[in-house]
Every structure is written in structure tokens, then in C-alpha cells.
Amino acid sequence: MGTNLEISDKLQKYINDFSLKLNPVQQEILDYNNKLGDIKRMQVAISQCHFLHLIIKISGIKDVLEIGTFTGLSALSISLALPNDGKLIALDKNQETNKVALDFFKKAKQDHKIKTIIKPALQSLSEFKDQKFDMIFIDADKMNYKNYYEKSLELIKKGGLIIIDNVLWHGEVVDEKNNDKFTINIREFNKFILEDKRVEQLIFPLGDGMTVCRVL
């Protein structure tokens, strides 16, 4: 049986060098986040940016909801892949990081596609009326993942995609000695998705792990 290749930093750089080139503003966000210290872990990996780009392009996705935006790297990656008439609604409760993200969206000339809403995501999700999305990307506070997922199922079109980040949780999901509340929550969430007959799901080892759910 074949095994997955272990990706070293050097090999990851090679992959990045020979893959789709980042938009200059995507690179600016990366450079900005690198100066933020440990909090930069909240951004998605470059491989995840490329994956979201490909999924949107090949699936004809036009209407996207993002739960958790940080400084805008994933949102910008999504928007750049959307067609001219595509739309992204980005939810986040942090006014300061949202302002940073908006500046990057404008610089990349993508602000016409992106609408941001600043309030707790569960509150925003409960306020959507008769609105359906082709894709929903969840990358917010982990303790609410199941709540976000259930709300997303109400808002996603049949056959649409719900993509969830951080499902491998730095590899700690398989560390039997690690039983902090966040690790336990991710483990329980992954088991819940596995047993959910409303979707078919795959985990991709990109970044910190991404689950892609196709709604049946």
C-alpha cells in the first residue's frame, strides 16, 4: 500500500515554487501576518489557498460564505477564484483584523465581490433569510464548530460544499495523551461528521487539515 509523502519545509517550498503563483496582495497578507507572532497561526496555508482556488474553479461556485476571516487571506483566495458576478460574505467578530482585511481586499480590487459582517458568527448565521450558498468555509472558534456546521447545513445548496479547517489540530487529534478541551472537541466533531448521513466527507492533509463535506 502506498504511503503519503512527508512534506518537509524544503519540499513545501519546492511545491509552492512550482504551483500557481500567488497574487501580490496574497503575498502581502502573508508578509503582514508573519510579523504578528503566534497569532499568525490563524491564517490558512498556501496549499489551502490553492485548494480553495481549484475547488471554486472546477465546481462553478458563485456564492460563498466564510465563517472566520482574520486578516483576509482565505477570503481573498476565494474571491480571486470567483467569477466576476460571484459573491463572498465573510463573517468575523474582530473589528480590527477586519479593517486590515478590507484594506487588502481593496488593494487587490476584490472589494466589490466581498461583503464583511462584524458580529458573532452564530448571530449572523441566524439572520440569513432565504439565502443559499454553493460553498461554506468554516475557520472560526473551534468550540462552536458543530453549531457552525449545523447552521451551514441549513444554508447550503443541495450538492454544495462545506469545508472545515483545522480538523487535524496540529496532529494532536491522534495524541492519546492530549486531552485538552480543544483537542477533545475536534475529535468529537470529526466523529460526528464521519457518522453524519447528510454528507459525504473527506479529510485532506493540507495545512492543519481540511474536511470537505458534499451535502447529499
Coordinates of C-alpha atoms in Angstrom, one line a residue:
M1 CA 0.0 0.0 0.0
G2 CA 1.3 3.4 -0.9
T3 CA 2.0 5.9 1.9
N4 CA 1.8 9.7 2.0
L5 CA 5.0 11.6 1.4
E6 CA 6.2 13.5 4.5
I7 CA 6.4 17.2 3.5
S8 CA 9.5 19.0 4.8
D9 CA 9.8 22.8 4.7
K10 CA 12.2 22.5 1.8
L11 CA 9.8 20.2 -0.2
Q12 CA 6.9 22.6 0.6
K13 CA 8.9 25.5 -0.8
Y14 CA 9.5 23.4 -3.9
I15 CA 5.8 22.7 -4.2
N16 CA 5.0 26.4 -3.8
D17 CA 7.6 27.4 -6.4
F18 CA 6.1 25.0 -9.0
S19 CA 2.5 25.7 -8.3
L20 CA 0.0 28.5 -9.1
K21 CA 1.6 31.9 -8.3
L22 CA 0.1 33.9 -5.5
N23 CA -1.5 37.3 -6.2
P24 CA 0.9 40.0 -5.0
V25 CA -1.7 41.0 -2.3
Q26 CA -2.0 37.4 -1.1
Q27 CA 1.8 37.6 -0.5
E28 CA 1.4 40.9 1.2
I29 CA -1.0 39.3 3.7
L30 CA 1.4 36.5 4.3
D31 CA 4.2 39.0 5.0
Y32 CA 1.9 41.1 7.3
N33 CA 0.8 38.0 9.2
N34 CA 4.4 36.9 9.7
K35 CA 5.0 39.9 11.8
L36 CA 2.1 39.2 14.2
G37 CA 3.8 36.4 16.2
D38 CA 1.9 33.3 17.3
I39 CA -1.4 34.7 16.2
K40 CA -0.4 34.2 12.6
R41 CA -1.3 30.5 13.0
M42 CA -4.9 31.7 12.4
Q43 CA -4.2 32.1 8.7
V44 CA -4.6 29.3 6.2
A45 CA -1.6 27.7 4.5
I46 CA -0.6 28.5 0.9
S47 CA -1.6 24.9 -0.1
Q48 CA -5.1 25.6 1.2
C49 CA -5.3 28.8 -0.8
H50 CA -4.6 26.9 -3.9
F51 CA -7.0 24.1 -3.0
L52 CA -9.9 26.6 -2.4
H53 CA -9.0 28.2 -5.8
L54 CA -9.2 24.9 -7.6
I55 CA -12.4 23.8 -5.9
I56 CA -14.2 27.0 -6.9
K57 CA -12.9 27.0 -10.4
I58 CA -13.8 23.4 -11.3
S59 CA -17.2 23.5 -9.4
G60 CA -18.6 26.6 -10.9
I61 CA -19.1 28.0 -7.4
K62 CA -20.5 31.6 -7.3
D63 CA -22.0 32.2 -3.8
V64 CA -19.7 31.6 -0.8
L65 CA -20.0 32.1 2.9
E66 CA -16.9 32.3 5.1
I67 CA -17.1 31.9 8.9
G68 CA -13.9 33.4 10.3
T69 CA -11.8 35.8 8.2
F70 CA -8.8 37.0 10.3
T71 CA -6.7 39.3 8.0
G72 CA -8.3 38.1 4.8
L73 CA -6.0 35.5 3.2
S74 CA -8.6 32.8 2.7
A75 CA -11.3 35.3 1.7
L76 CA -9.1 36.9 -0.9
S77 CA -8.1 33.5 -2.2
I78 CA -11.8 32.6 -2.6
S79 CA -12.7 35.9 -4.2
L80 CA -9.9 35.8 -6.7
A81 CA -11.2 32.4 -7.9
L82 CA -14.8 33.5 -8.1
P83 CA -16.2 34.8 -11.4
N84 CA -16.9 38.5 -11.9
D85 CA -20.5 38.0 -10.7
G86 CA -19.5 35.8 -7.7
K87 CA -20.1 36.9 -4.2
L88 CA -18.5 36.2 -0.8
I89 CA -20.0 37.0 2.6
A90 CA -17.2 36.9 5.2
L91 CA -18.2 36.7 8.9
D92 CA -15.9 37.8 11.7
K93 CA -16.3 39.5 15.1
N94 CA -12.9 41.2 15.2
Q95 CA -13.3 44.8 14.0
E96 CA -9.5 45.5 14.0
T97 CA -8.5 42.5 11.8
N98 CA -11.5 43.1 9.6
K99 CA -10.3 46.6 8.8
V100 CA -6.9 45.1 7.8
A101 CA -8.6 42.6 5.6
L102 CA -10.8 45.2 4.0
D103 CA -7.7 47.2 3.1
F104 CA -6.2 44.2 1.4
F105 CA -9.4 43.4 -0.5
K106 CA -9.5 47.0 -1.9
K107 CA -5.8 46.8 -2.8
A108 CA -6.5 43.6 -4.8
K109 CA -9.6 45.2 -6.4
Q110 CA -11.8 42.5 -5.0
D111 CA -13.9 44.5 -2.5
H112 CA -16.8 44.6 -5.0
K113 CA -17.2 40.8 -4.5
I114 CA -16.8 40.7 -0.7
K115 CA -19.2 41.8 1.9
T116 CA -18.0 41.6 5.5
I117 CA -20.3 41.3 8.6
I118 CA -18.8 42.2 12.0
K119 CA -20.6 40.4 14.8
P120 CA -20.6 36.9 16.4
A121 CA -21.0 34.4 13.6
L122 CA -23.8 32.5 15.2
Q123 CA -25.8 35.7 15.4
S124 CA -25.1 36.5 11.7
L125 CA -26.0 32.9 10.6
S126 CA -29.4 33.1 12.4
E127 CA -30.2 36.3 10.5
F128 CA -29.8 34.9 6.9
K129 CA -33.2 34.7 5.3
D130 CA -33.9 32.7 2.2
Q131 CA -30.2 32.8 1.2
K132 CA -28.4 29.7 -0.1
F133 CA -24.7 29.2 -0.8
D134 CA -22.7 27.0 -3.1
M135 CA -19.8 26.7 -0.6
I136 CA -19.3 27.5 3.1
F137 CA -15.8 27.7 4.6
I138 CA -15.6 27.3 8.4
D139 CA -12.4 28.6 10.1
A140 CA -13.5 30.2 13.4
D141 CA -13.6 29.4 17.1
K142 CA -13.3 25.6 17.4
M143 CA -15.6 25.1 20.3
N144 CA -18.5 26.3 18.1
Y145 CA -17.7 24.1 15.1
K146 CA -20.7 21.8 15.5
N147 CA -23.0 24.8 15.8
Y148 CA -21.5 26.4 12.7
Y149 CA -21.8 23.2 10.8
E150 CA -25.5 22.7 11.7
K151 CA -26.2 26.3 10.7
S152 CA -24.3 25.8 7.4
L153 CA -26.4 22.7 6.5
E154 CA -29.5 25.0 6.6
L155 CA -27.8 27.5 4.3
I156 CA -26.0 25.3 1.8
K157 CA -27.5 24.3 -1.6
K158 CA -28.0 20.6 -2.3
G159 CA -24.7 19.2 -3.6
G160 CA -22.9 22.2 -2.2
L161 CA -19.6 22.0 -0.2
I162 CA -18.9 22.7 3.4
I163 CA -15.2 22.9 4.1
I164 CA -13.8 23.0 7.6
D165 CA -10.3 23.9 8.6
N166 CA -8.1 22.7 11.5
V167 CA -9.6 19.2 11.7
L168 CA -6.2 17.6 12.4
W169 CA -5.4 20.2 15.1
H170 CA -1.6 20.2 14.8
G171 CA -1.6 16.4 14.8
E172 CA -2.9 16.4 18.3
V173 CA -6.1 14.5 17.4
V174 CA -4.2 11.3 17.4
D175 CA -2.1 12.0 20.5
E176 CA -3.9 9.9 23.2
K177 CA -2.1 11.8 25.9
N178 CA -3.5 15.1 24.8
N179 CA -7.0 15.6 26.3
D180 CA -7.4 19.4 26.5
K181 CA -10.8 20.7 25.7
F182 CA -10.0 21.9 22.2
T183 CA -8.4 18.6 21.1
I184 CA -11.3 16.6 22.6
N185 CA -13.8 19.0 20.8
I186 CA -12.1 18.5 17.4
R187 CA -12.0 14.7 17.9
E188 CA -15.7 14.6 18.7
F189 CA -16.5 16.9 15.8
N190 CA -14.7 14.7 13.4
K191 CA -16.5 11.6 14.7
F192 CA -19.8 13.5 14.3
I193 CA -19.1 14.3 10.7
L194 CA -18.0 10.8 10.0
E195 CA -21.3 9.5 11.2
D196 CA -23.5 12.2 9.6
K197 CA -25.5 10.6 6.8
R198 CA -26.4 14.0 5.4
V199 CA -23.0 14.4 3.8
E200 CA -20.1 12.5 2.3
Q201 CA -16.8 13.7 3.6
L202 CA -13.0 13.5 3.0
I203 CA -10.1 14.9 5.1
F204 CA -7.3 16.4 3.2
P205 CA -3.9 16.8 4.9
L206 CA -3.4 20.4 3.7
G207 CA -2.3 23.0 6.3
D208 CA -3.8 21.9 9.6
G209 CA -6.2 19.5 7.9
M210 CA -9.4 20.3 5.9
T211 CA -12.6 18.3 5.8
V212 CA -14.6 18.7 2.6
C213 CA -18.3 17.7 3.0
R214 CA -20.5 17.3 0.0
V215 CA -24.1 17.8 1.0
L216 CA -26.3 14.9 -0.2

